[in-house]
PDB file of C-alpha atoms in Angstrom:
ATOM      1  CA  UNK Z   1    -232.046-129.932 131.381  1.00 69.00           C
ATOM      2  CA  UNK Z   2    -229.866-126.811 132.339  1.00 81.00           C
ATOM      3  CA  UNK Z   3    -227.489-124.711 130.039  1.00 80.00           C
ATOM      4  CA  UNK Z   4    -224.519-126.097 131.787  1.00 79.00           C
ATOM      5  CA  UNK Z   5    -225.544-129.690 131.407  1.00 85.00           C
ATOM      6  CA  UNK Z   6    -226.368-129.199 127.770  1.00 81.00           C
ATOM      7  CA  UNK Z   7    -222.830-127.796 127.121  1.00 77.00           C
ATOM      8  CA  UNK Z   8    -221.179-130.628 129.146  1.00 76.00           C
ATOM      9  CA  UNK Z   9    -223.157-133.288 126.942  1.00 79.00           C
ATOM     10  CA  UNK Z  10    -221.971-131.478 123.813  1.00 79.00           C
ATOM     11  CA  UNK Z  11    -225.566-130.647 122.682  1.00 82.00           C
ATOM     12  CA  UNK Z  12    -225.155-126.785 123.083  1.00 86.00           C
ATOM     13  CA  UNK Z  13    -222.553-124.422 121.801  1.00 81.00           C
ATOM     14  CA  UNK Z  14    -221.280-121.775 124.317  1.00 83.00           C
ATOM     15  CA  UNK Z  15    -221.989-118.729 122.140  1.00 81.00           C
ATOM     16  CA  UNK Z  16    -221.407-116.287 124.969  1.00 78.00           C
ATOM     17  CA  UNK Z  17    -217.780-117.563 125.322  1.00 81.00           C
ATOM     18  CA  UNK Z  18    -217.269-116.733 121.665  1.00 74.00           C
ATOM     19  CA  UNK Z  19    -218.847-113.296 121.950  1.00 73.00           C
ATOM     20  CA  UNK Z  20    -216.600-112.380 124.848  1.00 78.00           C
ATOM     21  CA  UNK Z  21    -213.658-112.504 122.444  1.00 75.00           C
ATOM     22  CA  UNK Z  22    -215.476-110.455 120.017  1.00 75.00           C
ATOM     23  CA  UNK Z  23    -215.958-107.503 122.589  1.00 80.00           C
ATOM     24  CA  UNK Z  24    -212.013-107.113 122.448  1.00 78.00           C
ATOM     25  CA  UNK Z  25    -212.514-106.061 118.845  1.00 76.00           C
ATOM     26  CA  UNK Z  26    -215.490-103.818 119.354  1.00 84.00           C
ATOM     27  CA  UNK Z  27    -214.890 -99.979 118.526  1.00 86.00           C
ATOM     28  CA  UNK Z  28    -216.813 -97.057 117.557  1.00 91.00           C
ATOM     29  CA  UNK Z  29    -216.722 -97.827 113.783  1.00 86.00           C
ATOM     30  CA  UNK Z  30    -218.320-101.228 114.397  1.00 85.00           C
ATOM     31  CA  UNK Z  31    -221.052 -99.817 116.524  1.00 91.00           C
ATOM     32  CA  UNK Z  32    -221.860 -97.197 113.876  1.00 92.00           C
ATOM     33  CA  UNK Z  33    -222.102-100.025 111.122  1.00 88.00           C
ATOM     34  CA  UNK Z  34    -224.565-101.817 113.493  1.00 91.00           C
ATOM     35  CA  UNK Z  35    -226.636 -98.587 113.816  1.00 94.00           C
ATOM     36  CA  UNK Z  36    -226.570 -98.149 110.000  1.00 92.00           C
ATOM     37  CA  UNK Z  37    -227.505-101.731 109.486  1.00 90.00           C
ATOM     38  CA  UNK Z  38    -230.676-101.393 111.798  1.00 93.00           C
ATOM     39  CA  UNK Z  39    -231.720 -98.202 110.180  1.00 94.00           C
ATOM     40  CA  UNK Z  40    -231.392 -99.592 106.748  1.00 91.00           C
ATOM     41  CA  UNK Z  41    -233.136-102.965 107.495  1.00 89.00           C
ATOM     42  CA  UNK Z  42    -236.037-101.222 109.210  1.00 92.00           C
ATOM     43  CA  UNK Z  43    -236.269 -98.387 106.812  1.00 92.00           C
ATOM     44  CA  UNK Z  44    -236.425 -95.641 109.538  1.00 93.00           C
ATOM     45  CA  UNK Z  45    -234.258 -92.673 110.279  1.00 95.00           C
ATOM     46  CA  UNK Z  46    -234.456 -93.138 114.170  1.00 97.00           C
ATOM     47  CA  UNK Z  47    -235.633 -95.420 116.833  1.00 98.00           C
ATOM     48  CA  UNK Z  48    -236.691 -92.642 119.050  1.00 97.00           C
ATOM     49  CA  UNK Z  49    -239.818 -93.310 121.043  1.00 96.00           C
ATOM     50  CA  UNK Z  50    -239.629 -97.011 120.161  1.00 98.00           C
ATOM     51  CA  UNK Z  51    -239.432-100.135 122.275  1.00 98.00           C
ATOM     52  CA  UNK Z  52    -236.853-102.764 121.112  1.00 98.00           C
ATOM     53  CA  UNK Z  53    -236.730-106.269 122.149  1.00 98.00           C
ATOM     54  CA  UNK Z  54    -233.435-108.092 121.541  1.00 98.00           C
ATOM     55  CA  UNK Z  55    -233.976-111.895 121.709  1.00 98.00           C
ATOM     56  CA  UNK Z  56    -230.699-113.733 122.201  1.00 96.00           C
ATOM     57  CA  UNK Z  57    -228.589-110.558 122.445  1.00 95.00           C
ATOM     58  CA  UNK Z  58    -225.307-112.268 122.226  1.00 90.00           C
ATOM     59  CA  UNK Z  59    -222.465-109.697 122.307  1.00 90.00           C
ATOM     60  CA  UNK Z  60    -225.133-106.902 122.940  1.00 94.00           C
ATOM     61  CA  UNK Z  61    -223.944-104.966 119.945  1.00 93.00           C
ATOM     62  CA  UNK Z  62    -227.372-104.655 118.416  1.00 95.00           C
ATOM     63  CA  UNK Z  63    -228.943-103.852 121.776  1.00 97.00           C
ATOM     64  CA  UNK Z  64    -226.364-101.030 122.122  1.00 97.00           C
ATOM     65  CA  UNK Z  65    -227.048 -99.799 118.528  1.00 97.00           C
ATOM     66  CA  UNK Z  66    -230.749 -99.584 119.155  1.00 98.00           C
ATOM     67  CA  UNK Z  67    -230.305 -97.799 122.490  1.00 98.00           C
ATOM     68  CA  UNK Z  68    -227.956 -95.294 120.763  1.00 98.00           C
ATOM     69  CA  UNK Z  69    -230.560 -94.633 118.180  1.00 98.00           C
ATOM     70  CA  UNK Z  70    -233.055 -93.685 120.809  1.00 98.00           C
ATOM     71  CA  UNK Z  71    -235.023 -96.938 121.508  1.00 98.00           C
ATOM     72  CA  UNK Z  72    -235.995 -98.195 124.940  1.00 98.00           C
ATOM     73  CA  UNK Z  73    -234.298-101.525 124.930  1.00 98.00           C
ATOM     74  CA  UNK Z  74    -234.916-104.901 126.718  1.00 98.00           C
ATOM     75  CA  UNK Z  75    -232.232-107.534 126.077  1.00 98.00           C
ATOM     76  CA  UNK Z  76    -232.247-111.250 127.017  1.00 98.00           C
ATOM     77  CA  UNK Z  77    -230.238-114.322 126.395  1.00 96.00           C
ATOM     78  CA  UNK Z  78    -230.287-118.021 127.388  1.00 95.00           C
ATOM     79  CA  UNK Z  79    -226.575-118.256 127.437  1.00 93.00           C
ATOM     80  CA  UNK Z  80    -225.126-116.798 130.929  1.00 93.00           C
ATOM     81  CA  UNK Z  81    -221.902-115.479 129.251  1.00 93.00           C
ATOM     82  CA  UNK Z  82    -224.026-113.724 126.464  1.00 93.00           C
ATOM     83  CA  UNK Z  83    -225.915-112.011 129.254  1.00 95.00           C
ATOM     84  CA  UNK Z  84    -222.602-110.924 130.845  1.00 94.00           C
ATOM     85  CA  UNK Z  85    -221.445-109.633 127.457  1.00 92.00           C
ATOM     86  CA  UNK Z  86    -224.441-107.420 126.949  1.00 95.00           C
ATOM     87  CA  UNK Z  87    -224.356-106.251 130.548  1.00 96.00           C
ATOM     88  CA  UNK Z  88    -220.617-105.281 129.930  1.00 93.00           C
ATOM     89  CA  UNK Z  89    -221.686-103.230 126.858  1.00 94.00           C
ATOM     90  CA  UNK Z  90    -224.409-101.492 128.791  1.00 97.00           C
ATOM     91  CA  UNK Z  91    -221.868-100.725 131.633  1.00 96.00           C
ATOM     92  CA  UNK Z  92    -219.464 -99.257 129.072  1.00 94.00           C
ATOM     93  CA  UNK Z  93    -221.996 -97.045 127.296  1.00 96.00           C
ATOM     94  CA  UNK Z  94    -225.079 -96.757 129.375  1.00 97.00           C
ATOM     95  CA  UNK Z  95    -224.323 -97.344 132.919  1.00 96.00           C
ATOM     96  CA  UNK Z  96    -227.229 -96.776 135.251  1.00 93.00           C
ATOM     97  CA  UNK Z  97    -229.632 -96.265 132.287  1.00 97.00           C
ATOM     98  CA  UNK Z  98    -233.201 -97.266 133.022  1.00 97.00           C
ATOM     99  CA  UNK Z  99    -234.096 -97.446 129.374  1.00 98.00           C
ATOM    100  CA  UNK Z 100    -232.028-100.482 128.752  1.00 98.00           C
ATOM    101  CA  UNK Z 101    -232.588-103.578 130.755  1.00 98.00           C
ATOM    102  CA  UNK Z 102    -230.394-106.896 130.472  1.00 98.00           C
ATOM    103  CA  UNK Z 103    -231.365-110.198 131.894  1.00 97.00           C
ATOM    104  CA  UNK Z 104    -231.297-113.959 131.465  1.00 97.00           C
ATOM    105  CA  UNK Z 105    -234.290-115.266 129.642  1.00 97.00           C
ATOM    106  CA  UNK Z 106    -235.617-118.233 127.501  1.00 97.00           C
ATOM    107  CA  UNK Z 107    -237.735-117.560 124.402  1.00 98.00           C
ATOM    108  CA  UNK Z 108    -239.354-120.961 125.024  1.00 97.00           C
ATOM    109  CA  UNK Z 109    -240.655-119.954 128.376  1.00 97.00           C
ATOM    110  CA  UNK Z 110    -244.118-118.514 127.710  1.00 95.00           C
ATOM    111  CA  UNK Z 111    -244.597-117.331 131.401  1.00 96.00           C
ATOM    112  CA  UNK Z 112    -241.307-115.263 131.091  1.00 97.00           C
ATOM    113  CA  UNK Z 113    -242.485-113.750 127.888  1.00 96.00           C
ATOM    114  CA  UNK Z 114    -245.920-112.627 129.151  1.00 95.00           C
ATOM    115  CA  UNK Z 115    -244.159-110.425 131.712  1.00 95.00           C
ATOM    116  CA  UNK Z 116    -242.198-108.687 128.961  1.00 96.00           C
ATOM    117  CA  UNK Z 117    -245.267-107.501 127.081  1.00 96.00           C
ATOM    118  CA  UNK Z 118    -245.114-106.370 123.412  1.00 98.00           C
ATOM    119  CA  UNK Z 119    -242.580-104.259 121.459  1.00 98.00           C
ATOM    120  CA  UNK Z 120    -242.542-101.932 118.579  1.00 98.00           C
ATOM    121  CA  UNK Z 121    -239.488-103.767 117.200  1.00 98.00           C
ATOM    122  CA  UNK Z 122    -238.572-107.339 117.849  1.00 98.00           C
ATOM    123  CA  UNK Z 123    -235.005-108.371 116.771  1.00 98.00           C
ATOM    124  CA  UNK Z 124    -233.460-111.780 116.517  1.00 97.00           C
ATOM    125  CA  UNK Z 125    -230.504-112.377 114.354  1.00 93.00           C
ATOM    126  CA  UNK Z 126    -229.339-115.984 113.931  1.00 91.00           C
ATOM    127  CA  UNK Z 127    -230.796-116.999 117.328  1.00 94.00           C
ATOM    128  CA  UNK Z 128    -234.219-118.947 117.006  1.00 97.00           C
ATOM    129  CA  UNK Z 129    -232.616-121.866 115.020  1.00 96.00           C
ATOM    130  CA  UNK Z 130    -230.272-122.507 118.021  1.00 95.00           C
ATOM    131  CA  UNK Z 131    -232.981-122.993 120.640  1.00 96.00           C
ATOM    132  CA  UNK Z 132    -233.665-126.604 119.989  1.00 95.00           C
ATOM    133  CA  UNK Z 133    -237.425-125.874 119.212  1.00 97.00           C
ATOM    134  CA  UNK Z 134    -237.139-123.427 116.350  1.00 98.00           C
ATOM    135  CA  UNK Z 135    -240.844-123.175 115.146  1.00 98.00           C
ATOM    136  CA  UNK Z 136    -242.004-122.714 118.781  1.00 98.00           C
ATOM    137  CA  UNK Z 137    -239.427-120.164 119.384  1.00 98.00           C
ATOM    138  CA  UNK Z 138    -240.409-118.317 116.059  1.00 98.00           C
ATOM    139  CA  UNK Z 139    -244.072-118.417 117.170  1.00 98.00           C
ATOM    140  CA  UNK Z 140    -243.349-117.146 120.750  1.00 98.00           C
ATOM    141  CA  UNK Z 141    -241.213-114.341 119.332  1.00 98.00           C
ATOM    142  CA  UNK Z 142    -243.893-113.215 116.990  1.00 97.00           C
ATOM    143  CA  UNK Z 143    -246.226-112.742 119.807  1.00 97.00           C
ATOM    144  CA  UNK Z 144    -243.972-110.213 121.380  1.00 98.00           C
ATOM    145  CA  UNK Z 145    -244.599-107.821 118.452  1.00 98.00           C
ATOM    146  CA  UNK Z 146    -247.198-104.942 118.908  1.00 97.00           C
ATOM    147  CA  UNK Z 147    -249.775-104.520 116.216  1.00 97.00           C
ATOM    148  CA  UNK Z 148    -248.201-102.407 113.590  1.00 97.00           C
ATOM    149  CA  UNK Z 149    -244.638-103.266 114.953  1.00 97.00           C
ATOM    150  CA  UNK Z 150    -241.938-104.920 113.047  1.00 97.00           C
ATOM    151  CA  UNK Z 151    -240.067-108.365 113.487  1.00 98.00           C
ATOM    152  CA  UNK Z 152    -236.506-108.725 112.144  1.00 97.00           C
ATOM    153  CA  UNK Z 153    -235.169-112.229 112.124  1.00 96.00           C
ATOM    154  CA  UNK Z 154    -232.620-114.319 110.240  1.00 95.00           C
ATOM    155  CA  UNK Z 155    -232.874-118.068 110.106  1.00 96.00           C
ATOM    156  CA  UNK Z 156    -230.407-120.692 108.613  1.00 94.00           C
ATOM    157  CA  UNK Z 157    -231.236-121.729 105.085  1.00 96.00           C
ATOM    158  CA  UNK Z 158    -232.482-125.243 104.532  1.00 96.00           C
ATOM    159  CA  UNK Z 159    -230.099-126.867 102.043  1.00 94.00           C
ATOM    160  CA  UNK Z 160    -231.419-130.436 102.356  1.00 93.00           C
ATOM    161  CA  UNK Z 161    -228.735-133.099 102.642  1.00 93.00           C
ATOM    162  CA  UNK Z 162    -226.099-130.389 102.880  1.00 92.00           C
ATOM    163  CA  UNK Z 163    -227.633-129.048 105.981  1.00 94.00           C
ATOM    164  CA  UNK Z 164    -227.641-132.510 107.585  1.00 94.00           C
ATOM    165  CA  UNK Z 165    -223.919-132.742 106.793  1.00 93.00           C
ATOM    166  CA  UNK Z 166    -223.368-129.430 108.549  1.00 91.00           C
ATOM    167  CA  UNK Z 167    -225.143-130.745 111.571  1.00 93.00           C
ATOM    168  CA  UNK Z 168    -222.762-133.681 111.855  1.00 93.00           C
ATOM    169  CA  UNK Z 169    -219.875-131.095 111.755  1.00 92.00           C
ATOM    170  CA  UNK Z 170    -221.347-129.145 114.448  1.00 89.00           C
ATOM    171  CA  UNK Z 171    -221.776-132.174 116.704  1.00 92.00           C
ATOM    172  CA  UNK Z 172    -218.230-133.331 116.128  1.00 93.00           C
ATOM    173  CA  UNK Z 173    -216.935-129.848 116.966  1.00 90.00           C
ATOM    174  CA  UNK Z 174    -218.749-129.726 120.338  1.00 91.00           C
ATOM    175  CA  UNK Z 175    -217.745-133.362 121.078  1.00 91.00           C
ATOM    176  CA  UNK Z 176    -214.031-132.587 120.750  1.00 92.00           C
ATOM    177  CA  UNK Z 177    -212.026-131.352 123.728  1.00 90.00           C
ATOM    178  CA  UNK Z 178    -210.990-127.740 123.591  1.00 88.00           C
ATOM    179  CA  UNK Z 179    -207.437-128.422 122.596  1.00 92.00           C
ATOM    180  CA  UNK Z 180    -208.536-130.309 119.478  1.00 93.00           C
ATOM    181  CA  UNK Z 181    -211.386-128.202 118.227  1.00 91.00           C
ATOM    182  CA  UNK Z 182    -209.018-126.582 115.651  1.00 90.00           C
ATOM    183  CA  UNK Z 183    -209.115-130.025 113.873  1.00 93.00           C
ATOM    184  CA  UNK Z 184    -212.776-129.018 112.958  1.00 92.00           C
ATOM    185  CA  UNK Z 185    -212.689-125.416 112.554  1.00 90.00           C
ATOM    186  CA  UNK Z 186    -209.521-125.085 110.572  1.00 92.00           C
ATOM    187  CA  UNK Z 187    -210.555-127.088 107.521  1.00 89.00           C
ATOM    188  CA  UNK Z 188    -214.066-125.403 107.691  1.00 86.00           C
ATOM    189  CA  UNK Z 189    -212.475-121.904 107.739  1.00 88.00           C
ATOM    190  CA  UNK Z 190    -210.462-122.773 104.586  1.00 87.00           C
ATOM    191  CA  UNK Z 191    -213.663-124.263 102.955  1.00 85.00           C
ATOM    192  CA  UNK Z 192    -215.643-121.114 103.838  1.00 81.00           C
ATOM    193  CA  UNK Z 193    -212.997-118.476 102.988  1.00 80.00           C
ATOM    194  CA  UNK Z 194    -210.877-119.814 100.077  1.00 78.00           C
ATOM    195  CA  UNK Z 195    -212.888-118.252  97.393  1.00 81.00           C
ATOM    196  CA  UNK Z 196    -212.854-114.866  98.934  1.00 78.00           C
ATOM    197  CA  UNK Z 197    -209.124-115.184  99.487  1.00 82.00           C
ATOM    198  CA  UNK Z 198    -208.386-116.048  96.007  1.00 83.00           C
ATOM    199  CA  UNK Z 199    -210.599-113.234  94.581  1.00 80.00           C
ATOM    200  CA  UNK Z 200    -208.952-110.648  96.725  1.00 80.00           C
ATOM    201  CA  UNK Z 201    -205.614-111.759  95.519  1.00 77.00           C
ATOM    202  CA  UNK Z 202    -206.616-111.697  91.783  1.00 77.00           C
ATOM    203  CA  UNK Z 203    -209.006-108.737  91.841  1.00 77.00           C
ATOM    204  CA  UNK Z 204    -207.263-106.333  94.218  1.00 71.00           C
ATOM    205  CA  UNK Z 205    -203.784-107.924  94.673  1.00 72.00           C
ATOM    206  CA  UNK Z 206    -204.395-107.735  98.430  1.00 76.00           C
ATOM    207  CA  UNK Z 207    -204.544-111.096 100.359  1.00 71.00           C
ATOM    208  CA  UNK Z 208    -207.152-111.406 103.064  1.00 73.00           C
ATOM    209  CA  UNK Z 209    -208.617-107.992 102.134  1.00 77.00           C
ATOM    210  CA  UNK Z 210    -212.274-109.244 102.720  1.00 75.00           C
ATOM    211  CA  UNK Z 211    -211.220-110.880 105.924  1.00 72.00           C
ATOM    212  CA  UNK Z 212    -209.643-107.773 107.253  1.00 74.00           C
ATOM    213  CA  UNK Z 213    -212.601-105.589 106.228  1.00 72.00           C
ATOM    214  CA  UNK Z 214    -215.337-108.017 107.261  1.00 66.00           C
ATOM    215  CA  UNK Z 215    -217.120-105.665 109.512  1.00 58.00           C
ATOM    216  CA  UNK Z 216    -217.553-103.210 106.493  1.00 57.00           C
ATOM    217  CA  UNK Z 217    -218.216-105.936 103.967  1.00 52.00           C
ATOM    218  CA  UNK Z 218    -221.137-107.387 105.962  1.00 57.00           C
ATOM    219  CA  UNK Z 219    -222.099-104.068 107.120  1.00 47.00           C
ATOM    220  CA  UNK Z 220    -223.044-105.350 110.629  1.00 55.00           C
ATOM    221  CA  UNK Z 221    -219.982-104.510 112.431  1.00 54.00           C
ATOM    222  CA  UNK Z 222    -219.232-108.354 113.194  1.00 61.00           C
ATOM    223  CA  UNK Z 223    -215.889-110.212 113.286  1.00 72.00           C
ATOM    224  CA  UNK Z 224    -215.103-112.832 110.526  1.00 79.00           C
ATOM    225  CA  UNK Z 225    -213.530-115.333 112.965  1.00 81.00           C
ATOM    226  CA  UNK Z 226    -216.286-114.874 115.523  1.00 79.00           C
ATOM    227  CA  UNK Z 227    -218.760-115.686 112.823  1.00 79.00           C
ATOM    228  CA  UNK Z 228    -216.800-118.699 111.604  1.00 84.00           C
ATOM    229  CA  UNK Z 229    -216.606-120.243 115.019  1.00 85.00           C
ATOM    230  CA  UNK Z 230    -220.291-119.532 115.549  1.00 81.00           C
ATOM    231  CA  UNK Z 231    -221.127-121.398 112.277  1.00 82.00           C
ATOM    232  CA  UNK Z 232    -218.903-124.388 113.027  1.00 89.00           C
ATOM    233  CA  UNK Z 233    -220.088-124.915 116.689  1.00 85.00           C
ATOM    234  CA  UNK Z 234    -223.553-123.629 116.745  1.00 87.00           C
ATOM    235  CA  UNK Z 235    -225.797-126.230 118.355  1.00 90.00           C
ATOM    236  CA  UNK Z 236    -228.715-126.776 118.612  1.00 94.00           C
ATOM    237  CA  UNK Z 237    -229.099-126.404 114.770  1.00 95.00           C
ATOM    238  CA  UNK Z 238    -232.352-126.077 112.714  1.00 97.00           C
ATOM    239  CA  UNK Z 239    -233.035-124.721 109.251  1.00 96.00           C
ATOM    240  CA  UNK Z 240    -235.963-123.485 107.186  1.00 97.00           C
ATOM    241  CA  UNK Z 241    -236.725-122.656 103.517  1.00 96.00           C
ATOM    242  CA  UNK Z 242    -237.721-118.933 102.861  1.00 96.00           C
ATOM    243  CA  UNK Z 243    -241.147-119.881 101.724  1.00 96.00           C
ATOM    244  CA  UNK Z 244    -241.659-121.775 105.038  1.00 97.00           C
ATOM    245  CA  UNK Z 245    -240.843-118.635 107.111  1.00 98.00           C
ATOM    246  CA  UNK Z 246    -242.989-116.488 104.845  1.00 97.00           C
ATOM    247  CA  UNK Z 247    -246.023-118.783 105.066  1.00 97.00           C
ATOM    248  CA  UNK Z 248    -245.743-118.955 108.716  1.00 97.00           C
ATOM    249  CA  UNK Z 249    -245.860-115.265 109.293  1.00 97.00           C
ATOM    250  CA  UNK Z 250    -248.472-114.555 106.705  1.00 96.00           C
ATOM    251  CA  UNK Z 251    -250.921-116.918 108.505  1.00 96.00           C
ATOM    252  CA  UNK Z 252    -250.272-114.998 111.707  1.00 95.00           C
ATOM    253  CA  UNK Z 253    -251.220-111.545 110.274  1.00 96.00           C
ATOM    254  CA  UNK Z 254    -247.756-110.282 109.223  1.00 97.00           C
ATOM    255  CA  UNK Z 255    -246.762-108.812 105.911  1.00 97.00           C
ATOM    256  CA  UNK Z 256    -243.241-109.278 104.441  1.00 97.00           C
ATOM    257  CA  UNK Z 257    -241.415-105.856 104.116  1.00 96.00           C
ATOM    258  CA  UNK Z 258    -237.864-107.073 103.123  1.00 95.00           C
ATOM    259  CA  UNK Z 259    -236.214-110.299 102.296  1.00 95.00           C
ATOM    260  CA  UNK Z 260    -232.575-110.946 101.742  1.00 93.00           C
ATOM    261  CA  UNK Z 261    -231.647-114.540 100.977  1.00 93.00           C
ATOM    262  CA  UNK Z 262    -228.278-116.188 101.021  1.00 88.00           C
ATOM    263  CA  UNK Z 263    -228.652-117.286  97.399  1.00 84.00           C
ATOM    264  CA  UNK Z 264    -229.484-120.972  98.287  1.00 81.00           C
ATOM    265  CA  UNK Z 265    -226.175-121.374  99.932  1.00 80.00           C
ATOM    266  CA  UNK Z 266    -224.720-121.585 103.364  1.00 81.00           C
ATOM    267  CA  UNK Z 267    -225.931-118.807 105.801  1.00 86.00           C
ATOM    268  CA  UNK Z 268    -229.055-117.165 106.914  1.00 92.00           C
ATOM    269  CA  UNK Z 269    -232.127-115.764 105.093  1.00 95.00           C
ATOM    270  CA  UNK Z 270    -233.110-112.304 106.553  1.00 95.00           C
ATOM    271  CA  UNK Z 271    -236.538-111.067 106.910  1.00 97.00           C
ATOM    272  CA  UNK Z 272    -238.456-108.034 108.196  1.00 97.00           C
ATOM    273  CA  UNK Z 273    -242.118-108.495 108.800  1.00 98.00           C
ATOM    274  CA  UNK Z 274    -244.655-105.901 109.846  1.00 97.00           C
ATOM    275  CA  UNK Z 275    -247.634-107.047 112.052  1.00 97.00           C
ATOM    276  CA  UNK Z 276    -251.149-106.035 111.033  1.00 92.00           C
ATOM    277  CA  UNK Z 277    -252.605-103.166 113.063  1.00 85.00           C
ATOM    278  CA  UNK Z 278    -255.912-105.028 113.357  1.00 71.00           C
TER     279      UNK Z 278
END
């Protein structure tokens, strides 16, 4: 089944279309936040002389950040519009640069991955649970890491029955015609944001302060609305418990360097693993 047919059937969300809207908001401050986020997560001062694989590059923001930090970058995505977004960022900032390659690719295609080789840093934020075959995608991604290299990924938290209800919401969103999708995302936006909005008003006396400063609050340079639509529409959709991810990687010769959970709620758990040098 092709990407286009999956979208037509309502089984896949067009992340790239959403990211194209985000590029309009991208500025120098957001890029620097992304750079700082990478350095902090990987606990390094630079990415000079490192190779960086961005699996599911989306907007291309983190590929750009890695390249600006000195890494040799390879970006790929399954969504054609995401590839276009990443290509657009490369054109804006690193046109004709041989140390940043952007292309269409599928993490579930082992023949494609063999051609890529292995990398010092493999990065995949909020991607592998949208492939339709999450554990296979995670396993394939782990094989792209060099011995002694690092793998940073984030995976949706398994909330049991709540995750199953979230899946229903996502299916409804993708089944609705474009002109009526607001019927799904509007109440979910309220549900996801009303606590922050009330807190901003009570504690700071500033309505929507967190929303307006979302890029700084999340420290990833992202857009609040883009993330909401990603969350509401994101299909395919799978989840995992933190201990399941931990066990999976330990069994494959990785050590956990850093873990940031979403506190058992909605969102992603973030991991940084280091592969054994043996």
